[in-house]
mmCIF file of C-alpha atoms in Angstrom:
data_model
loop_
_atom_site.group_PDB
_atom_site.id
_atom_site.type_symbol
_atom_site.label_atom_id
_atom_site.label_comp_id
_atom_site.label_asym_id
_atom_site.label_seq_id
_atom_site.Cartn_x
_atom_site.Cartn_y
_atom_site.Cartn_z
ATOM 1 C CA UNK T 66 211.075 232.909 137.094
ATOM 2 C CA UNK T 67 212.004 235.088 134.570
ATOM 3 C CA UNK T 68 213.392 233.268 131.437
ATOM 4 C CA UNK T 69 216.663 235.356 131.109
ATOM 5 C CA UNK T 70 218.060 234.784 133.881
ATOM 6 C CA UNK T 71 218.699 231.394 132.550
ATOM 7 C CA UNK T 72 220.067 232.594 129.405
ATOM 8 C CA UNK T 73 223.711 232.668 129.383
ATOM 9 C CA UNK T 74 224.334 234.066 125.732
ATOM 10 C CA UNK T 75 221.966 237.409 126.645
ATOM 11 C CA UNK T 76 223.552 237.292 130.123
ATOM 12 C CA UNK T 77 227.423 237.504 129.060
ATOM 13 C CA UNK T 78 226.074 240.339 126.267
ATOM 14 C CA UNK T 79 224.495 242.566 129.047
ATOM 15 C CA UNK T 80 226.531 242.032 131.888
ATOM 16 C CA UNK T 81 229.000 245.396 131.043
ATOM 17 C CA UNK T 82 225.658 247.280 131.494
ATOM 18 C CA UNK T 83 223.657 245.956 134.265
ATOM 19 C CA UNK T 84 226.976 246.103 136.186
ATOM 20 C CA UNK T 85 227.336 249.431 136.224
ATOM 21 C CA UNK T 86 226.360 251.488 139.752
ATOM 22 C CA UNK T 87 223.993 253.648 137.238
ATOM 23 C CA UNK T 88 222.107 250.802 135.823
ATOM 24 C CA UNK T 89 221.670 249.273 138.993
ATOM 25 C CA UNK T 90 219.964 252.639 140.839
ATOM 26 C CA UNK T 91 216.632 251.299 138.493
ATOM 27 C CA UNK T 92 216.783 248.806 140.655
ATOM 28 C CA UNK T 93 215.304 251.908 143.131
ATOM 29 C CA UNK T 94 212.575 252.767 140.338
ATOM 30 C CA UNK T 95 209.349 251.259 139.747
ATOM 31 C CA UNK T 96 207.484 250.145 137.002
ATOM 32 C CA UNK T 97 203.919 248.933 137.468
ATOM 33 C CA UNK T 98 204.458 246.210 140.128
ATOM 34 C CA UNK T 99 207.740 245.599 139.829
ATOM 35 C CA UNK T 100 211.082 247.636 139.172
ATOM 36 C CA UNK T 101 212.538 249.663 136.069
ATOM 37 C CA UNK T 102 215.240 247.146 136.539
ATOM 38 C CA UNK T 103 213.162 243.991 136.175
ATOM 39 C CA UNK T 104 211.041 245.557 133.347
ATOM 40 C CA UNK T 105 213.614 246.550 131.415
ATOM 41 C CA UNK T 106 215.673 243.087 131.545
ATOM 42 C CA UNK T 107 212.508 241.824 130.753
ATOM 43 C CA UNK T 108 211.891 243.741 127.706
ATOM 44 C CA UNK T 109 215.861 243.492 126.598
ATOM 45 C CA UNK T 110 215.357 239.581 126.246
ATOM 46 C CA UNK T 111 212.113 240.255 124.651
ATOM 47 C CA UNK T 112 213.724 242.289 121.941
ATOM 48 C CA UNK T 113 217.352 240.663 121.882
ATOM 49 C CA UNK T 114 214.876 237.111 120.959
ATOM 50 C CA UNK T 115 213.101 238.569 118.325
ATOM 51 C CA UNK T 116 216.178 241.122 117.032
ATOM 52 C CA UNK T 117 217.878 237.483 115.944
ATOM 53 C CA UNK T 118 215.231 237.196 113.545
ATOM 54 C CA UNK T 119 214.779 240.321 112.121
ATOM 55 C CA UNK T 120 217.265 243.028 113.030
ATOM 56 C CA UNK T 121 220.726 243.392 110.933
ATOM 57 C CA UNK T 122 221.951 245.444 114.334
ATOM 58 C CA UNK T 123 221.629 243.438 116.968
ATOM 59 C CA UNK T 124 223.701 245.212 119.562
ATOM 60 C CA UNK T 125 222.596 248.454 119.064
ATOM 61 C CA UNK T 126 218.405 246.810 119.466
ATOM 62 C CA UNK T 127 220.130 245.275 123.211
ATOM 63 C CA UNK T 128 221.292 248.702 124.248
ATOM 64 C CA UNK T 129 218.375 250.811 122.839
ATOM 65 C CA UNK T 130 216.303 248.157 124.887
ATOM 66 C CA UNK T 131 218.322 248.130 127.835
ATOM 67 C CA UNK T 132 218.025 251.909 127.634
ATOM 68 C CA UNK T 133 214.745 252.608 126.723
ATOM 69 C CA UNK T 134 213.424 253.363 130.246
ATOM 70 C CA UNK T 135 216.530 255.055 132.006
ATOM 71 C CA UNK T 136 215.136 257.481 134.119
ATOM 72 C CA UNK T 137 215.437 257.554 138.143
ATOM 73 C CA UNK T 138 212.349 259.780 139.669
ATOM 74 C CA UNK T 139 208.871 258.224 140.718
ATOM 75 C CA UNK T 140 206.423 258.769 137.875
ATOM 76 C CA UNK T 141 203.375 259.028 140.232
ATOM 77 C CA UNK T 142 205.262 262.399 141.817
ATOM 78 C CA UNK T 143 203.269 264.824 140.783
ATOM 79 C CA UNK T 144 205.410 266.626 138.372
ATOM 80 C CA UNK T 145 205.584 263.407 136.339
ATOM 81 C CA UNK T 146 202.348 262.094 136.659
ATOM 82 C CA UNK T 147 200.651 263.274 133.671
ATOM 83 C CA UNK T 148 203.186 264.123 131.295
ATOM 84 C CA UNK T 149 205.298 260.893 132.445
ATOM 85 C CA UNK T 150 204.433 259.138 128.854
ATOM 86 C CA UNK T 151 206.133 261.697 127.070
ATOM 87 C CA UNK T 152 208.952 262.568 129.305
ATOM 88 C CA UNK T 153 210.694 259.816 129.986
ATOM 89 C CA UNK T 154 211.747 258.488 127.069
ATOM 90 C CA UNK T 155 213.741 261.991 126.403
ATOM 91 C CA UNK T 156 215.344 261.831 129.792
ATOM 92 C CA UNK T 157 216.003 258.506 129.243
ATOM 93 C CA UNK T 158 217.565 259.299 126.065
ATOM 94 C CA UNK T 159 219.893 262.237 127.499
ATOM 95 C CA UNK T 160 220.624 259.544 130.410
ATOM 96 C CA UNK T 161 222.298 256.792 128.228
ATOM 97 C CA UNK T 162 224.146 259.707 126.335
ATOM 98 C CA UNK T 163 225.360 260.980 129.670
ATOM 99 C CA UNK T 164 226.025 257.404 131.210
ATOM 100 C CA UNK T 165 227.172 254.968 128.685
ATOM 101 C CA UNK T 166 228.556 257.377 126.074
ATOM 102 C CA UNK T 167 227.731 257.769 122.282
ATOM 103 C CA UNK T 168 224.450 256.717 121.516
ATOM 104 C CA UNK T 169 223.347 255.756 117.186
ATOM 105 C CA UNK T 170 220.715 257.530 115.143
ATOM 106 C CA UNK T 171 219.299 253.882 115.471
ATOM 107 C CA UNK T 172 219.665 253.680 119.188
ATOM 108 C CA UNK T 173 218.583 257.042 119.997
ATOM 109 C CA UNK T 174 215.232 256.533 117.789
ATOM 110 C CA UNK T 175 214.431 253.360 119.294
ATOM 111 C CA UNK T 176 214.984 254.776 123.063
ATOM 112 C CA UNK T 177 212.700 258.005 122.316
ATOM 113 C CA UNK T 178 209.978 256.867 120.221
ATOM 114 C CA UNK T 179 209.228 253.494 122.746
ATOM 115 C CA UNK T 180 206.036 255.416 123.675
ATOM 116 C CA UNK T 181 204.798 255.764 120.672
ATOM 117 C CA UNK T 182 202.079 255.701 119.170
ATOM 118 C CA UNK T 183 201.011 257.339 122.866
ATOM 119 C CA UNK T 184 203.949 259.833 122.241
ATOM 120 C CA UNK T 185 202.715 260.313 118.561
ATOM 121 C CA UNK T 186 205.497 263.131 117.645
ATOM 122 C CA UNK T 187 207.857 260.828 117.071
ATOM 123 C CA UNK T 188 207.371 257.724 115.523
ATOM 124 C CA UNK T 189 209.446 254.762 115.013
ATOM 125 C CA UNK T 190 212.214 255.047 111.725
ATOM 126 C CA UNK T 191 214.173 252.063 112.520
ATOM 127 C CA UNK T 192 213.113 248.261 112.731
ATOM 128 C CA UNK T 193 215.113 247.875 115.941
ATOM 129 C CA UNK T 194 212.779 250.879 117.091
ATOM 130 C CA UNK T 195 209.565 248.897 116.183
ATOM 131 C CA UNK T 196 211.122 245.764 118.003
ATOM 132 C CA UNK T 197 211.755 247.771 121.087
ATOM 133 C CA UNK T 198 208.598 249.717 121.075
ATOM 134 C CA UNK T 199 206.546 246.191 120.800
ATOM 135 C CA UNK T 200 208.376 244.307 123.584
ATOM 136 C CA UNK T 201 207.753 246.673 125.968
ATOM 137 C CA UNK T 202 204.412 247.188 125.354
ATOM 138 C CA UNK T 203 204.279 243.241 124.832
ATOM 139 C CA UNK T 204 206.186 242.806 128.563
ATOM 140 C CA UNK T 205 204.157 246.073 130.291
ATOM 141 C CA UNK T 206 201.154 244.118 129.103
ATOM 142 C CA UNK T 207 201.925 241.241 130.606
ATOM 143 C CA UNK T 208 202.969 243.012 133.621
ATOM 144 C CA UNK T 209 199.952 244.711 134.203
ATOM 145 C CA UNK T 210 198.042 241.636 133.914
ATOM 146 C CA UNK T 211 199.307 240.169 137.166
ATOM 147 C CA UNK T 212 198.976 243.288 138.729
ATOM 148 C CA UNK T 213 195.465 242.854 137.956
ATOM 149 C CA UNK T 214 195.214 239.659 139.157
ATOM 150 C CA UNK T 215 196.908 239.779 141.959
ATOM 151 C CA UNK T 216 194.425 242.447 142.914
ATOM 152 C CA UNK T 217 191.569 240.849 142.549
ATOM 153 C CA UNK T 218 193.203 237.433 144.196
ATOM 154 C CA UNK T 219 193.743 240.016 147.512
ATOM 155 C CA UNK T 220 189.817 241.606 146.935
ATOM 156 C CA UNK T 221 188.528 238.001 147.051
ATOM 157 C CA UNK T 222 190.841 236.657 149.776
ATOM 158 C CA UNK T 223 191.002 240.089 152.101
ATOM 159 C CA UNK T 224 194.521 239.968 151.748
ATOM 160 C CA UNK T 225 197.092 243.137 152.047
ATOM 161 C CA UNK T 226 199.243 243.783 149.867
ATOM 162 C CA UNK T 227 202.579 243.035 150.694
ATOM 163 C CA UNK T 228 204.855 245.376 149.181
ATOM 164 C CA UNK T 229 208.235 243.772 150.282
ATOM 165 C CA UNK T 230 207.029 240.450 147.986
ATOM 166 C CA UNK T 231 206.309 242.233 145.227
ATOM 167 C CA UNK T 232 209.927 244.069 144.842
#
């Protein structure tokens, strides 16, 4: 079980996001194994827990976090396939601008330089970007991991995957 879900503090602080109809179409997207919505909770609480250490702007780290990876399409399509790692984070980008209005120099650097140092063009200026740039790679990590290992528990076993477990 995911830790935040018990956390009632980071809860009550994203709730007027994840409530919203827009927030919860990610729910529709995936990441890795799992969805945008789960990854990006995932890497929210990542950064929020780390923010109370070291950011002076802690709300604006939880919404650059919660909208670092605000896009709706399938990456594997094949118009997003290979340019996917550089894309998103702009669409996600004009996507919280359009969605959950004015977005910070702070914000808007943190939600379009997550990719780097893949997207190398545009680095991290802000701590809260750094913060956000290293949970997600810290929770896509992670995620990729059990992907990993779930695939070679089902190579060993000769199980299917079951794709209605893993949403």
């Amino acid at each position: 079980m995911d830790k935040y879900l018990k956390d009632a503090e980071f809860l009550a602080k994203i709730e007027p996001y994840i409530k919203r109809p827009e927030f919860q179409r990610l729910k529709n997207s995936q990441h890795h194994n799992d969805s945008v919505y789960s990854h990006t909770l995932r890497v929210a609480y990542k950064a929020w827990r780390v923010g109370k250490h070291f950011s002076q702007h802690p709300d604006e780290l939880l919404r650059a976090a919660l909208f670092h990876d605000l896009y709706f399409h399938d990456w594997r399509e094949k118009e997003f396939i290979i340019c996917h790692g550089w894309v998103h984070p702009v669409i996600a980008l004009k996507n919280a601008r359009e969605l959950f209005g004015p977005i910070t120099e702070r914000e808007a650097n943190a939600i379009s330089s997550h990719m780097w140092p893949f997207n190398f063009t545009n680095p991290p200026r802000f701590r809260e970007a750094l913060i956000v740039t290293f949970s997600d790679r810290s929770v896509a990590t992670g995620e990729v991991v059990v992907m990993f290992f779930n695939w070679i528990k089902r190579l060993v076993t000769g199980q299917k995957r079951d794709l209605k477990k893993e949403d």
